[in-house]
Tab-separated table of C-alpha atoms in Angstrom:
chain	number	residue	atom	x	y	z
A	109	MET	CA	-7.901	-9.329	55.265
A	110	THR	CA	-8.487	-9.173	51.160
A	111	THR	CA	-10.418	-6.640	50.151
A	112	THR	CA	-13.680	-7.955	49.357
A	113	PRO	CA	-15.508	-7.313	45.725
A	114	ALA	CA	-17.162	-3.700	46.596
A	115	ALA	CA	-20.215	-5.129	43.794
A	116	ILE	CA	-21.292	-7.837	46.631
A	117	PRO	CA	-24.825	-5.826	48.292
A	118	PRO	CA	-25.245	-4.949	51.886
A	119	GLY	CA	-25.783	-7.691	54.476
A	120	TRP	CA	-25.334	-10.192	56.852
A	121	TYR	CA	-22.275	-12.509	55.415
A	122	PRO	CA	-19.844	-15.600	56.650
A	123	ALA	CA	-17.050	-14.161	58.449
A	124	PRO	CA	-13.751	-13.340	57.060
A	125	ASP	CA	-11.670	-14.499	59.004
A	126	GLY	CA	-13.310	-18.097	59.514
A	127	SER	CA	-14.680	-18.303	63.250
A	128	GLY	CA	-17.947	-19.154	61.777
A	129	THR	CA	-20.154	-16.604	62.323
A	130	THR	CA	-22.037	-13.951	60.438
A	131	TRP	CA	-20.785	-10.130	59.756
A	132	TRP	CA	-21.726	-7.098	58.245
A	133	TRP	CA	-21.047	-6.570	55.241
A	134	ASP	CA	-21.628	-2.058	54.423
A	135	GLY	CA	-20.404	-3.077	50.928
A	136	ALA	CA	-17.346	-1.746	51.135
A	137	GLN	CA	-16.249	-2.670	54.349
A	138	TRP	CA	-16.768	-5.663	56.948
A	139	ILE	CA	-18.464	-4.546	60.602
A	140	GLN	CA	-18.384	-6.459	63.215
A	141	PRO	CA	-22.127	-6.897	64.928
A	142	GLN	CA	-21.237	-5.345	68.019
A	143	GLN	CA	-19.232	-2.635	66.285
A	144	LEU	CA	-22.867	-1.687	63.433
A	145	PRO	CA	-24.465	0.440	65.722
A	146	GLY	CA	-28.622	-0.591	66.814
A	147	SER	CA	-27.922	-3.397	64.567
A	148	THR	CA	-27.906	-6.841	66.167
A	149	ASN	CA	-27.347	-10.128	64.510
A	150	PRO	CA	-29.358	-12.937	62.793
A	151	ARG	CA	-30.128	-14.976	65.812
A	152	SER	CA	-31.234	-11.460	68.653
A	153	LEU	CA	-33.749	-10.356	65.788
A	154	ALA	CA	-35.178	-14.378	65.474
A	155	LYS	CA	-35.219	-13.736	69.905
A	156	LEU	CA	-37.170	-9.945	69.432
A	157	ALA	CA	-39.041	-11.606	67.192
A	158	LEU	CA	-40.278	-14.267	69.598
A	159	ILE	CA	-40.832	-12.055	71.929
A	160	THR	CA	-42.901	-9.939	69.881
A	161	GLN	CA	-45.241	-12.136	68.898
A	162	ILE	CA	-45.576	-13.314	72.407
A	163	LEU	CA	-46.423	-9.955	72.952
A	164	LEU	CA	-48.895	-10.418	69.806
A	165	VAL	CA	-51.121	-12.847	71.375
A	166	ALA	CA	-50.985	-11.265	74.736
A	167	CYS	CA	-53.242	-8.676	73.103
A	168	GLY	CA	-54.772	-11.167	71.452
A	169	ALA	CA	-55.609	-12.141	74.910
A	170	ALA	CA	-56.824	-8.784	76.171
A	171	GLY	CA	-58.893	-8.750	73.596
A	172	ALA	CA	-60.613	-11.359	74.371
A	173	MET	CA	-61.280	-10.370	77.708
A	174	THR	CA	-62.362	-7.439	76.662
A	175	LEU	CA	-64.761	-9.238	74.098
A	176	ALA	CA	-66.614	-11.204	76.888
A	177	ILE	CA	-67.540	-7.954	79.380
A	178	GLU	CA	-68.874	-6.065	75.868
A	179	ILE	CA	-70.831	-9.510	75.637
A	180	TYR	CA	-71.398	-9.417	79.876
A	181	GLY	CA	-72.377	-5.725	79.734
A	182	VAL	CA	-75.109	-6.279	76.229
A	183	SER	CA	-76.595	-8.981	78.163
A	184	VAL	CA	-76.879	-7.632	81.047
A	185	THR	CA	-78.183	-3.946	79.570
A	186	SER	CA	-80.660	-6.097	77.098
A	187	ASP	CA	-82.255	-8.198	80.206
A	188	PHE	CA	-82.293	-4.189	81.834
A	189	LEU	CA	-84.074	-2.518	78.793
A	190	ASN	CA	-86.269	-5.027	78.028
A	191	GLY	CA	-88.224	-5.201	81.967
A	192	ASN	CA	-85.552	-8.131	83.535
A	193	ASP	CA	-85.178	-7.597	87.480
A	194	THR	CA	-81.621	-7.535	87.318
A	195	SER	CA	-79.184	-6.218	89.980
A	196	THR	CA	-77.071	-2.945	89.692
A	197	ALA	CA	-74.734	-4.774	90.956
A	198	LEU	CA	-74.418	-6.688	87.878
A	199	PHE	CA	-73.834	-2.993	85.864
A	200	ASP	CA	-70.803	-2.764	89.140
A	201	LEU	CA	-69.614	-5.604	88.538
A	202	TYR	CA	-69.640	-4.509	84.738
A	203	ASP	CA	-68.096	-1.391	85.430
A	204	GLN	CA	-65.380	-2.868	87.347
A	205	GLY	CA	-64.600	-5.727	84.929
A	206	SER	CA	-64.323	-3.400	82.273
A	207	LEU	CA	-61.672	-1.189	84.133
A	208	VAL	CA	-59.773	-3.618	84.768
A	209	ILE	CA	-59.505	-5.634	81.340
A	210	SER	CA	-58.712	-2.135	79.431
A	211	ILE	CA	-55.865	-1.079	81.849
A	212	ALA	CA	-55.055	-4.568	80.855
A	213	ALA	CA	-55.654	-4.236	77.659
A	214	ALA	CA	-53.740	-0.746	76.545
A	215	LEU	CA	-50.977	-2.258	78.685
A	216	ALA	CA	-51.022	-5.013	76.761
A	217	THR	CA	-51.073	-2.950	73.241
A	218	ILE	CA	-48.582	-0.425	74.558
A	219	ALA	CA	-45.410	-3.328	74.479
A	220	THR	CA	-46.337	-4.982	71.695
A	221	ALA	CA	-45.821	-1.816	69.838
A	222	VAL	CA	-43.280	-0.279	71.325
A	223	LEU	CA	-41.379	-3.850	70.403
A	224	TRP	CA	-43.061	-4.043	67.524
A	225	ALA	CA	-41.256	-1.061	67.026
A	226	VAL	CA	-38.472	-1.888	67.340
A	227	TRP	CA	-38.245	-5.504	66.044
A	228	GLN	CA	-38.924	-3.753	62.721
A	229	PHE	CA	-35.784	-1.072	62.260
A	230	HIS	CA	-33.588	-4.627	63.533
A	231	ALA	CA	-35.587	-6.284	60.621
A	232	ALA	CA	-34.652	-2.982	57.895
A	233	LYS	CA	-31.518	-2.609	59.577
A	234	HIS	CA	-30.838	-6.259	58.214
A	235	VAL	CA	-31.550	-5.260	54.465
A	236	ALA	CA	-30.428	-1.595	54.867
A	237	GLY	CA	-30.483	0.544	51.665
A	238	GLN	CA	-32.658	-2.653	49.861
A	239	THR	CA	-35.789	-0.954	51.212
A	240	ARG	CA	-37.673	2.293	50.366
A	241	ARG	CA	-37.603	3.662	53.775
A	242	THR	CA	-34.538	3.527	56.446
A	243	PRO	CA	-34.571	2.004	59.479
A	244	GLY	CA	-36.129	4.809	61.914
A	245	TRP	CA	-39.002	5.164	58.731
A	246	HIS	CA	-39.522	1.783	59.515
A	247	ALA	CA	-39.676	1.937	63.786
A	248	GLY	CA	-41.153	5.845	63.010
A	249	SER	CA	-44.263	4.759	61.007
A	250	TRP	CA	-46.523	3.791	63.225
A	251	PHE	CA	-46.788	7.014	65.144
A	252	ILE	CA	-46.950	8.950	62.518
A	253	PRO	CA	-50.614	11.170	61.430
A	254	ILE	CA	-52.354	10.336	58.152
A	255	ALA	CA	-48.849	8.263	58.059
A	256	CYS	CA	-49.252	5.184	59.471
A	257	TRP	CA	-51.859	4.416	57.875
A	258	TRP	CA	-50.359	3.499	54.828
A	259	PHE	CA	-46.378	3.582	55.026
A	260	PRO	CA	-45.937	0.555	57.277
A	261	TYR	CA	-47.855	-1.453	55.349
A	262	GLN	CA	-44.933	-0.585	52.144
A	263	ASN	CA	-42.233	-1.260	54.452
A	264	ILE	CA	-43.025	-3.869	55.325
A	265	SER	CA	-43.852	-5.214	51.308
A	266	ASP	CA	-40.639	-4.598	51.338
A	267	LEU	CA	-38.651	-6.027	53.350
A	268	TRP	CA	-40.374	-9.363	52.455
A	269	ARG	CA	-39.236	-8.234	48.992
A	270	ALA	CA	-35.588	-7.483	50.531
A	271	THR	CA	-35.266	-11.202	52.331
A	272	GLY	CA	-35.652	-12.746	49.212
A	273	ARG	CA	-39.234	-13.792	49.736
A	274	VAL	CA	-43.350	-13.058	47.928
A	275	ARG	CA	-45.137	-10.769	49.598
A	276	PRO	CA	-47.899	-13.480	51.223
A	277	SER	CA	-52.155	-12.343	49.392
A	278	TRP	CA	-53.191	-12.081	52.679
A	279	GLN	CA	-50.848	-8.995	53.915
A	280	ILE	CA	-53.267	-6.980	53.292
A	281	ALA	CA	-56.174	-8.776	54.581
A	282	TRP	CA	-54.695	-8.488	58.176
A	283	TRP	CA	-53.595	-4.839	57.605
A	284	LEU	CA	-57.298	-3.851	56.620
A	285	LEU	CA	-58.965	-5.521	59.808
A	286	TRP	CA	-55.873	-3.737	62.318
A	287	LEU	CA	-56.708	-0.449	60.355
A	288	SER	CA	-60.790	-1.678	60.706
A	289	GLY	CA	-60.063	-2.764	64.268
A	290	ASN	CA	-58.899	0.678	65.248
A	291	VAL	CA	-60.955	2.940	63.523
A	292	VAL	CA	-64.592	0.414	64.984
A	293	SER	CA	-62.717	0.549	68.966
A	294	GLN	CA	-62.696	4.618	68.021
A	295	VAL	CA	-66.314	4.925	66.912
A	296	SER	CA	-67.469	2.813	69.677
A	297	TYR	CA	-65.264	5.339	72.479
A	298	ARG	CA	-66.617	7.930	71.698
A	299	VAL	CA	-70.140	6.714	71.341
A	300	TYR	CA	-70.182	5.380	75.032
A	301	LEU	CA	-68.643	8.863	75.904
A	302	ALA	CA	-71.309	10.423	74.090
A	303	ALA	CA	-74.270	8.110	75.732
A	304	GLU	CA	-77.311	9.733	77.842
A	305	ASP	CA	-78.823	6.246	77.996
A	306	LEU	CA	-78.080	2.799	78.774
A	307	GLU	CA	-79.514	1.880	75.142
A	308	GLN	CA	-77.024	4.740	73.814
A	309	LEU	CA	-74.630	2.408	75.933
A	310	ARG	CA	-75.512	-1.010	74.890
A	311	VAL	CA	-74.611	0.590	71.429
A	312	SER	CA	-71.603	1.355	72.469
A	313	MET	CA	-70.460	-2.159	74.062
A	314	TRP	CA	-71.904	-3.863	70.524
A	315	ILE	CA	-69.766	-1.210	67.961
A	316	SER	CA	-66.865	-2.266	70.663
A	317	ILE	CA	-67.687	-6.231	69.734
A	318	VAL	CA	-66.849	-5.718	66.172
A	319	GLY	CA	-64.036	-3.867	66.430
A	320	GLU	CA	-62.234	-6.687	68.911
A	321	LEU	CA	-63.407	-9.321	65.936
A	322	LEU	CA	-61.371	-7.465	64.011
A	323	THR	CA	-58.438	-6.681	65.820
A	324	LEU	CA	-58.215	-9.680	67.186
A	325	ALA	CA	-58.192	-11.902	63.364
A	326	ALA	CA	-55.565	-9.755	62.916
A	327	VAL	CA	-53.489	-11.209	65.758
A	328	PRO	CA	-52.171	-14.032	64.054
A	329	LEU	CA	-51.634	-12.689	60.856
A	330	ALA	CA	-49.140	-10.184	62.522
A	331	CYS	CA	-47.535	-13.598	64.522
A	332	LEU	CA	-46.846	-14.612	60.396
A	333	ILE	CA	-45.579	-11.902	59.295
A	334	VAL	CA	-43.377	-10.824	62.345
A	335	ARG	CA	-41.993	-15.172	61.782
A	336	GLY	CA	-42.019	-14.484	58.231
A	337	ILE	CA	-39.470	-11.825	57.607
A	338	THR	CA	-37.235	-12.838	60.596
A	339	GLN	CA	-37.021	-16.684	59.033
A	340	GLY	CA	-36.328	-14.812	55.761
A	341	ILE	CA	-33.379	-13.119	57.786
A	342	VAL	CA	-32.269	-15.472	58.812
A	343	GLN	CA	-32.060	-18.164	55.983
A	344	ARG	CA	-30.584	-14.925	54.083
A	345	ALA	CA	-27.379	-14.788	56.815
A	346	ALA	CA	-26.954	-18.565	56.702
A	347	THR	CA	-27.327	-19.225	52.990
A	348	PRO	CA	-25.752	-15.861	50.961
A	349	ALA	CA	-26.564	-15.795	47.843
A	350	HIS	CA	-23.000	-14.655	46.864
A	351	THR	CA	-19.832	-16.269	47.871
A	352	LEU	CA	-17.181	-13.901	49.308
A	353	VAL	CA	-13.392	-14.607	49.269
A	354	ALA	CA	-11.202	-13.899	52.294
C-alpha cells in the first residue's frame, strides 16, 4: 500500500485495498474499522442512531402517560376540593397509576440517556479532531454538574459543523425545551414532597403537567438531531470530499 498524503483530514474513506468498504484515515495512517478502539463504521452508527430514536419515542410515550395521569389527578383533586363526592378509591387509582408510570418513565429515561451518550461518543469519533472537545467529553458532559447546562449544546453544534451541515435554527428551541422541562419537573417533585394538603398536591400536579408538555415538545426535535447528524456522517463517508490514492 502506498503512503496517503498526510494533508488529507481524518475521516472515513473508501478502503485503499479496493474492497469497497470504508476505512478510517487518522491523518497519518489507515486503520480498519475493527482496529479502531471504541469506534463504529457508518452503518453501525446508523443502527445505533435508529435505536436511540426509538428510545426517544418511548420516552415520549412515557411522558404522555405521565401527562394523562396528572390530568386525572387534577380532576379528582379538584372535584374533592369543590365539595363533590369523590371516592378514596379514585385517589388510590391515581397513586397506583402514578407509581407504575413513574417507574416506566424512569427506566425509559435512563436507557435513552445511556444510548444517546454512546451514540454521541461514536459520532464524535467519526469527526475526531474537528470538534472542540474529545469524544469522551461528548458523552460525559451530559452527566457533569454545571457543565451539563451548556457543554452538550456546544458539542451537538460542533457535530453539525463537522459533518458539513449547517446547524438548524431550531436547535436552540430543542435545548431550551429540554432544560426547562427538566427544571420544571424538578420543581414539581419538590412541591409534591413538601405538600401538606390537597391544594398543594394539586399545584404540584399542574407544575408536572407543564414540565411534561415542555419535555414532550423536545422529543421530536431530539430525534431530528440524531437522524440529521448521523445522516451527515454516513453521507460524508460514502462521498468523501477528497480522493485518496491507494
